[in-house]
Structure formats: C-alpha cells, structure tokens
Amino acid sequence: MTVYMDHAATSFVKEEALQAMLPYLREQFGNPSSLHGEGLAAKRAMQTAREQLSVILGCSMNELYFTSGGTEADNWAIKGYLQASPEKGRHIITSAIEHPAVLRTCEFLQRNGYSLTVLPVDGNGIVTPESVRAAIRPDTALISIQYANNEIGTIEPIAEIGTIAEERGIAFHTDAVQAVGQLPIKLSELPVTMLSASGHKFGGPKGVGFLYVRSGTKLEPLLHGGPQEKRRRAGTENVPSIIAMSKALSLSEAVDWDRIRRLRDEMETRLKEKIPDILVNGHPTSRLPGSLSVSIKGVEATSVLVYLDLAGIAASGGSACSSAENKPSAVLSAIGVTEPYLSGTVRFTLGEDNTMQEVEYVVDTLAETVKKLRRY
C-alpha cells in the first residue's frame, strides 16, 4: 500500500486544475502584457482567475497580487511595507514559531537597523493577543503572525490580534500558506492588512501564490522591472499556474474537512493507544483538520521515516531536525518539547484522498516500527 500523509509539505495537483491550465501552456500561450490577440486573451483569463479568487476570499480583485509562492509573498509584505512607510517606525513584532520565510526576513531587517520582538508561545503554540498588545511600542510599524502553523497545525487568534493592530494603527500581516484552502477566510471580515498564500498547498501547482494587500496600503515592489501586477510586481505572470491555482481554491470549498478531522482524531486516538510515551503537539481543538504532529520517546525521527518510506508511507520529520542544518525545530522548542521526545517527532498531514484503511495501516506500521527501534 502507498499512503501520502505529507499534505502540509505539498499537495497533488487536482485533475480539474491541471486540465484548466493545459490550454494556456499550449494554444493560448500569449504574454498577458502583449497587446495582440493572444496576449489579450491571456490577460482576460488571468483577470478572470483573479476575480474568482477575490470572490472566494471576500476581497476586491485589485487587492490580489500574483507571486511565485508563499516565500516571495512573505518577503514582499514585510520588506515592501516597511520600505514604503518609513514614517511608521522601525519596530517589528513576530512570533517564535513563524515559518522561516517570515523569521529570516525579519532577522535580515534586524541586521539592517530595524528592531525586532519575537514573541513566545504557550505550550499549544498560541500567540496570545495579550502578549502582542504588551509588545507594542510607539515605533511599532508591523506585526506579522501566521494564520496556522506548518509543523503543529495550531490556528492563531488572528481576528483578535488584527483588531489590536488596527486599534493602534499598525499594519498586520499574516502568513496564511497553511490556512488558505483549509479554513474559511473572508478578508472583508478580517482585520488584516496583508495575507500570503501558496497554490501548491491546496491542489494547485508549485511556483505560484498570491499576496493580498488591503486597498490603500503602501507597498514598495520587491522585484523591479516591468509594469506587471499594477506596477507593483515586475515579471511576466505565470498565467497557466494562476488559472490552475484559482481552480484549485474553488474546488477546495467542496472538500469535506470534517471527515478529514475525524480521520485525524481517530488516528491520534489509535496512536496513543498503541504506542507508549507519545506526545501530541499543537492545540487540542484549534488545529488544522488534517494536522497530527507526534513526538515519540526513545526513537529518532529519521529512522522512523526511513521505515515508513520502505512501507510506502510518506510523512515528515515535523522539522524536528532540519535535514540541511541538523538543528532542533524552533517550533517544537518554543512549545516546550524536549529530549528524549524532541528528536522523535513525526508529522502526518492528512488530505481529502486519505481513507480509514490508510489510517489503520499507518498506525499499525508506526507502532511496529517504534517497537523495533526501541529494542535496538
């Protein structure tokens, strides 16, 4: 049996999304900045996709800007806003469990004269609104708190934090890469200034995303060049992927996330029954429906993942140790996970294709794997 439970890393491209993009790779391949018929057709298709996204997200189509993905959108939101609004101040607030696309960007700015406050989180990974309020200074220009965590799935109190920022006249950015497509988001009802998303997390292709920028917000371009994206983001737009991303997000509205949550909960229950000394990470109720991060005492995640892969199961180390840097996960450390559990963290993220039969297979395989590794 082959089981894919790493949807937080990337999702498969939905068939309808793939079919939607193919004509724009073949027959209708025009550059949307060209003034001839082929170019104008591509531009109309791209604008239709932008409009469809805006309807789903509850915002104006003119507030959406296409990017190459979540990392570019995060970088652009943070750097672009601060560069465009120097009068707002040079203090940034973020959290200890942000994605590196946010944390490394903030650290870069700190090395270049900005002041940075990195807020702690509680044991469930929550950034409390009270801690945000307490960290605000007269020179605070930007707050960036993620919508939902990529490792443990915790959903943050974005509305409450955004309201605090709005009351103080401070811009609020949220990295919603994990949330868009899984959670209902209506930007007209949320007090956020900017929001980042990435298409491949919800059934679109890799290499495309978007940044929502509330109307009236000043933003310096991250990429300089041509006049694309309303003169704010240079570079020829990735029309086929934009169309596929729009289609994928529309399809995500029909996904039965309650079923996925029930599968996740059943898997969690069975793992706790079959494996002694196991911790479940993340908020017990305010968590993405498919997210299940577990820390297992006395094993190494790398070894566990090798055995799972040999059994046809795709999961993640939960970033307990970065494969590139071999460093402990900042997220797990921030919520208080320590050895001998820390290095045994495995992240499963379920999607619409997963079944109860697969859950049973993964639970049994993981239980046997842990028994085997603990004997060595």
C-alpha positions as MATLAB code, in Angstrom:
seq = 'MTVYMDHAATSFVKEEALQAMLPYLREQFGNPSSLHGEGLAAKRAMQTAREQLSVILGCSMNELYFTSGGTEADNWAIKGYLQASPEKGRHIITSAIEHPAVLRTCEFLQRNGYSLTVLPVDGNGIVTPESVRAAIRPDTALISIQYANNEIGTIEPIAEIGTIAEERGIAFHTDAVQAVGQLPIKLSELPVTMLSASGHKFGGPKGVGFLYVRSGTKLEPLLHGGPQEKRRRAGTENVPSIIAMSKALSLSEAVDWDRIRRLRDEMETRLKEKIPDILVNGHPTSRLPGSLSVSIKGVEATSVLVYLDLAGIAASGGSACSSAENKPSAVLSAIGVTEPYLSGTVRFTLGEDNTMQEVEYVVDTLAETVKKLRRY';
ca = [
       0.000    0.000    0.000;
       1.161    3.539   -0.785;
      -0.014    6.283    1.574;
       0.667   10.012    1.253;
       0.309   11.903    4.537;
       2.513   14.931    3.909;
      -0.004   17.397    2.509;
       1.450   20.268    4.555;
       4.631   19.920    2.514;
       2.753   19.882   -0.782;
      -0.481   18.578   -2.223;
      -1.129   16.797   -5.509;
      -2.334   18.977   -8.388;
      -6.061   18.403   -8.705;
      -7.099   16.961  -12.067;
      -9.544   19.798  -12.784;
      -6.832   22.351  -12.021;
      -4.410   20.581  -14.333;
      -6.944   20.488  -17.147;
      -7.705   24.179  -16.638;
      -4.077   25.179  -17.098;
      -3.175   22.996  -20.095;
      -4.661   25.246  -22.818;
      -2.510   28.117  -21.536;
       0.619   26.003  -21.929;
      -0.302   25.062  -25.488;
      -2.728   27.005  -27.665;
      -3.311   30.157  -25.591;
       0.284   30.850  -24.640;
       0.315   34.638  -25.056;
       2.126   37.059  -22.765;
      -0.568   38.975  -20.813;
       1.388   42.213  -21.310;
       1.237   41.923  -25.117;
      -1.358   43.962  -26.998;
      -2.131   41.429  -29.729;
      -4.979   38.947  -29.595;
      -3.023   36.137  -27.956;
      -1.738   38.451  -25.243;
      -5.135   39.986  -24.559;
      -6.714   36.521  -24.292;
      -4.124   35.529  -21.700;
      -4.736   38.737  -19.767;
      -8.509   38.200  -19.771;
      -8.056   34.657  -18.474;
      -5.687   35.843  -15.753;
      -8.064   38.583  -14.673;
     -10.939   36.116  -14.571;
      -8.844   33.911  -12.280;
      -8.067   36.924  -10.080;
     -11.750   37.769   -9.878;
     -12.654   34.173   -8.951;
     -10.075   34.194   -6.166;
     -11.372   37.521   -4.877;
     -14.935   36.192   -4.667;
     -13.797   33.147   -2.679;
     -11.636   35.249   -0.347;
     -14.076   38.109    0.080;
     -11.940   40.963   -1.193;
     -11.536   43.186   -4.247;
      -9.738   41.647   -7.202;
      -7.495   44.726   -7.239;
      -6.229   43.736   -3.775;
      -4.703   40.471   -5.028;
      -1.194   40.301   -6.478;
       0.245   37.137   -8.003;
       3.643   35.919   -6.793;
       5.904   32.891   -7.217;
       4.656   31.442   -3.915;
       4.428   31.984   -0.185;
       8.080   32.863    0.406;
       8.027   35.724   -2.088;
       4.693   36.934   -0.722;
       6.026   36.960    2.862;
       9.224   38.760    1.867;
       7.321   41.300   -0.193;
       4.754   42.027    2.502;
       7.329   42.638    5.224;
      10.087   44.380    3.284;
       7.756   46.185    0.922;
       5.573   47.697    3.621;
       8.447   48.858    5.832;
      10.343   50.370    2.905;
       7.243   52.185    1.684;
       6.305   53.561    5.106;
       9.470   54.638    6.961;
       7.455   57.187    8.921;
       5.557   54.362   10.651;
       8.620   53.268   12.631;
      11.312   50.579   12.616;
       9.972   48.039   15.100;
       8.608   44.634   14.007;
       6.675   42.109   16.092;
       6.540   38.437   15.121;
       6.449   35.052   16.876;
       8.910   32.278   17.670;
       7.019   29.729   15.549;
       6.811   31.590   12.254;
       7.845   29.943    9.002;
      11.470   30.746    8.062;
      10.155   32.894    5.206;
       8.958   35.326    7.879;
      11.562   34.810   10.602;
      14.592   35.016    8.310;
      13.146   38.105    6.618;
      12.645   39.816    9.975;
      16.155   38.841   11.078;
      17.558   40.277    7.843;
      15.828   43.577    8.576;
      17.097   43.473   12.159;
      20.653   43.240   10.836;
      19.884   46.322    8.759;
      18.763   48.642   11.540;
      15.251   47.503   12.431;
      14.233   46.448   15.925;
      12.632   43.024   16.309;
      10.491   41.475   19.040;
       9.972   37.707   18.768;
       7.037   36.681   20.959;
       6.951   33.360   22.820;
       4.005   30.990   22.534;
       2.237   28.810   25.084;
       2.514   25.021   25.211;
      -0.111   24.664   22.492;
       1.637   27.095   20.161;
      -0.728   30.022   20.693;
       0.439   33.616   20.359;
      -1.740   35.359   22.918;
      -3.294   38.701   21.977;
      -2.168   39.991   25.379;
       1.475   39.341   24.523;
       1.060   41.214   21.237;
      -0.524   44.174   22.998;
       2.262   44.263   25.591;
       4.984   44.218   22.919;
       3.680   47.239   21.001;
       5.876   50.342   21.161;
       5.434   53.843   19.782;
       7.682   52.898   16.849;
       5.991   49.564   16.047;
       5.324   49.575   12.312;
       4.382   45.982   11.505;
       3.061   42.840   13.199;
       3.431   39.504   11.370;
       1.767   36.443   12.926;
       0.981   33.300   10.954;
      -2.596   32.104   10.496;
      -1.818   28.434   11.208;
       1.461   26.688   11.977;
       3.056   24.451    9.373;
       4.524   21.972   11.881;
       1.887   21.533   14.601;
      -1.218   22.943   12.911;
      -2.170   25.388   15.662;
      -4.561   28.096   14.449;
      -3.756   31.528   15.843;
      -6.272   34.134   17.110;
      -5.822   36.242   14.003;
      -9.011   38.298   14.383;
      -8.132   39.339   17.935;
      -4.522   40.189   17.078;
      -5.608   42.070   13.975;
      -8.093   44.116   15.981;
      -5.322   45.163   18.381;
      -3.131   46.191   15.452;
      -5.972   48.087   13.816;
      -6.762   49.979   17.018;
      -3.150   51.144   17.215;
      -2.816   51.980   13.523;
      -0.238   49.241   12.927;
      -0.067   47.134    9.774;
      -0.803   43.435   10.307;
       0.496   40.707    8.001;
      -0.387   37.019    8.298;
       1.311   34.094    6.597;
      -1.747   32.015    5.681;
       0.049   29.479    3.484;
      -1.238   26.540    5.540;
      -4.680   28.019    6.194;
      -5.909   29.054    2.750;
      -7.850   26.174    1.252;
      -8.478   24.503    4.612;
     -10.148   27.250    6.625;
     -12.947   29.602    5.553;
     -11.332   33.011    5.057;
     -13.288   36.173    4.250;
     -10.882   39.063    4.087;
     -13.635   41.667    4.215;
     -14.356   40.437    7.747;
     -10.750   40.095    8.929;
      -8.637   42.975   10.273;
      -5.545   42.065    8.254;
      -3.501   44.418    6.104;
      -1.702   41.733    4.096;
      -2.059   37.953    3.690;
       0.232   35.456    1.941;
      -0.768   32.190    0.247;
       0.774   29.470   -1.928;
      -1.050   27.470   -4.596;
       0.583   24.073   -4.117;
      -0.763   23.749   -0.575;
      -4.366   23.413   -1.782;
      -4.158   21.470   -5.017;
      -2.560   23.968   -7.368;
       0.895   23.769   -8.964;
       4.150   24.767   -7.332;
       5.705   28.121   -8.126;
       2.618   30.316   -7.807;
       0.937   32.155   -4.951;
      -0.558   35.496   -4.100;
      -0.359   38.389   -1.696;
      -3.492   40.173   -0.520;
      -2.842   43.867    0.123;
      -5.659   45.898    1.616;
      -6.658   48.824   -0.575;
      -4.772   51.987    0.323;
      -1.712   50.174    1.758;
       1.618   51.477    0.517;
       3.977   48.754   -0.697;
       7.381   49.087   -2.307;
       7.991   46.499   -5.070;
      10.232   43.607   -4.127;
      11.041   42.930   -7.782;
      11.814   45.887  -10.016;
      11.366   45.884  -13.767;
       8.263   45.997  -15.910;
       4.786   47.330  -15.030;
       3.135   43.941  -14.341;
       0.725   43.427  -11.418;
      -0.455   47.019  -11.350;
       3.153   48.264  -11.402;
       3.891   46.613   -8.065;
       5.459   43.281   -9.015;
       7.675   43.047  -12.096;
       7.949   39.895  -14.177;
       5.744   38.065  -16.662;
       2.867   36.451  -14.818;
       2.685   32.646  -14.689;
      -0.693   32.527  -16.432;
      -1.190   28.713  -16.601;
      -0.390   28.276  -12.900;
      -2.514   31.259  -11.876;
      -5.509   29.730  -13.644;
      -4.849   26.333  -12.049;
      -4.459   27.911   -8.589;
      -7.791   29.694   -8.904;
      -9.496   26.477   -9.967;
      -7.888   24.521   -7.127;
      -9.043   27.001   -4.484;
     -12.595   26.895   -5.823;
     -12.513   23.094   -5.593;
     -11.239   23.217   -2.004;
     -14.563   24.701   -0.921;
     -16.206   21.326   -1.584;
     -13.681   19.301    0.437;
     -15.195   17.550    3.473;
     -12.777   18.821    6.097;
     -14.967   17.439    8.887;
     -14.339   13.937    7.524;
     -10.598   14.621    7.427;
     -10.719   15.900   11.000;
     -12.498   12.743   12.130;
      -9.863   10.618   10.400;
      -7.113   12.633   12.099;
      -8.788   12.280   15.504;
      -9.192    8.522   15.057;
      -5.564    8.214   14.038;
      -4.486   10.219   17.079;
      -6.559    8.050   19.416;
      -5.177    4.820   17.975;
      -1.579    6.013   18.110;
      -1.928    6.919   21.784;
      -3.429    3.505   22.468;
      -0.751    1.529   20.628;
       2.423    3.500   21.362;
       3.507    4.224   24.956;
       5.284    7.517   25.709;
       3.897    9.552   22.831;
       3.023   13.259   22.872;
       0.619   15.046   20.524;
       1.780   18.545   19.594;
      -0.409   21.550   18.864;
      -3.672   22.896   20.194;
      -6.174   20.121   21.005;
      -9.106   21.908   19.341;
      -7.782   24.959   17.467;
      -5.767   22.977   14.930;
      -5.850   22.451   11.177;
      -8.146   19.495   10.425;
      -5.504   17.249    8.865;
      -2.573   18.081   11.140;
      -1.113   15.480   13.511;
       2.362   16.027   14.978;
       3.554   13.398   17.444;
       6.747   13.183   19.495;
       7.762    9.629   20.383;
      10.135    8.910   23.243;
      13.263    6.919   22.565;
      13.384    6.928   18.764;
      14.939    9.087   16.054;
      12.557   10.583   13.522;
      14.996    9.965   10.677;
      14.975    6.225   11.342;
      11.203    6.186   11.710;
      10.748    7.957    8.384;
      13.062    5.511    6.599;
      10.996    2.564    7.844;
       7.752    4.326    6.932;
       9.050    5.115    3.474;
      10.034    1.489    2.936;
       6.447    0.613    3.854;
       5.137    3.073    1.248;
       4.181    5.811    3.726;
       5.136    9.443    3.081;
       5.306   11.592    6.215;
       7.582   14.313    7.557;
      10.035   14.676   10.399;
       7.969   17.618   11.525;
      11.155   19.635   11.139;
      12.350   18.251   14.475;
      15.755   18.408   12.830;
      16.375   20.268    9.619;
      17.856   17.873    7.089;
      20.056   20.685    5.825;
      21.194   22.177    9.126;
      20.559   19.393   11.649;
      19.131   21.870   14.145;
      16.271   21.272   16.581;
      12.912   22.594   15.446;
      12.353   26.127   16.690;
       8.617   25.438   16.788;
       8.905   22.344   18.970;
      11.413   24.027   21.244;
       9.123   27.046   21.577;
       6.216   24.905   22.800;
       8.449   23.124   25.320;
       9.156   19.762   23.651;
      12.464   18.416   24.961;
      14.531   15.244   24.681;
      14.001   12.330   24.686;
      10.849   13.314   22.726;
      12.151   16.155   20.562;
      14.211   14.122   18.097;
      11.414   11.581   17.727;
       8.879   13.953   16.207;
       6.923   12.858   13.136;
       4.339   14.984   11.330;
       1.404   13.465    9.494;
      -0.845   15.780    7.486;
      -3.962   14.212    6.015;
      -5.823   15.301    2.910;
      -9.005   14.537    1.027;
      -7.542   11.413   -0.584;
      -6.772    9.631    2.705;
      -9.003    6.810    3.976;
      -9.663    4.904    7.196;
      -7.912    1.885    5.710;
      -4.806    4.012    5.232;
      -5.043    5.336    8.776;
      -5.159    1.784   10.141;
      -2.176    0.796    8.007;
      -0.102    3.808    9.113;
      -0.933    3.297   12.798;
      -0.012   -0.402   12.692;
       3.176    0.263   10.729;
       4.300    3.070   13.022;
       3.580    1.022   16.150;
       5.661   -1.886   14.839;
       8.428    0.478   13.751;
       8.658    2.072   17.194;
       8.787   -1.343   18.888;
      11.596   -2.398   16.569;
      13.626    0.778   17.065;
      13.201    0.776   20.820;
      14.702   -2.732   21.017;
      17.949   -1.538   19.415;
];
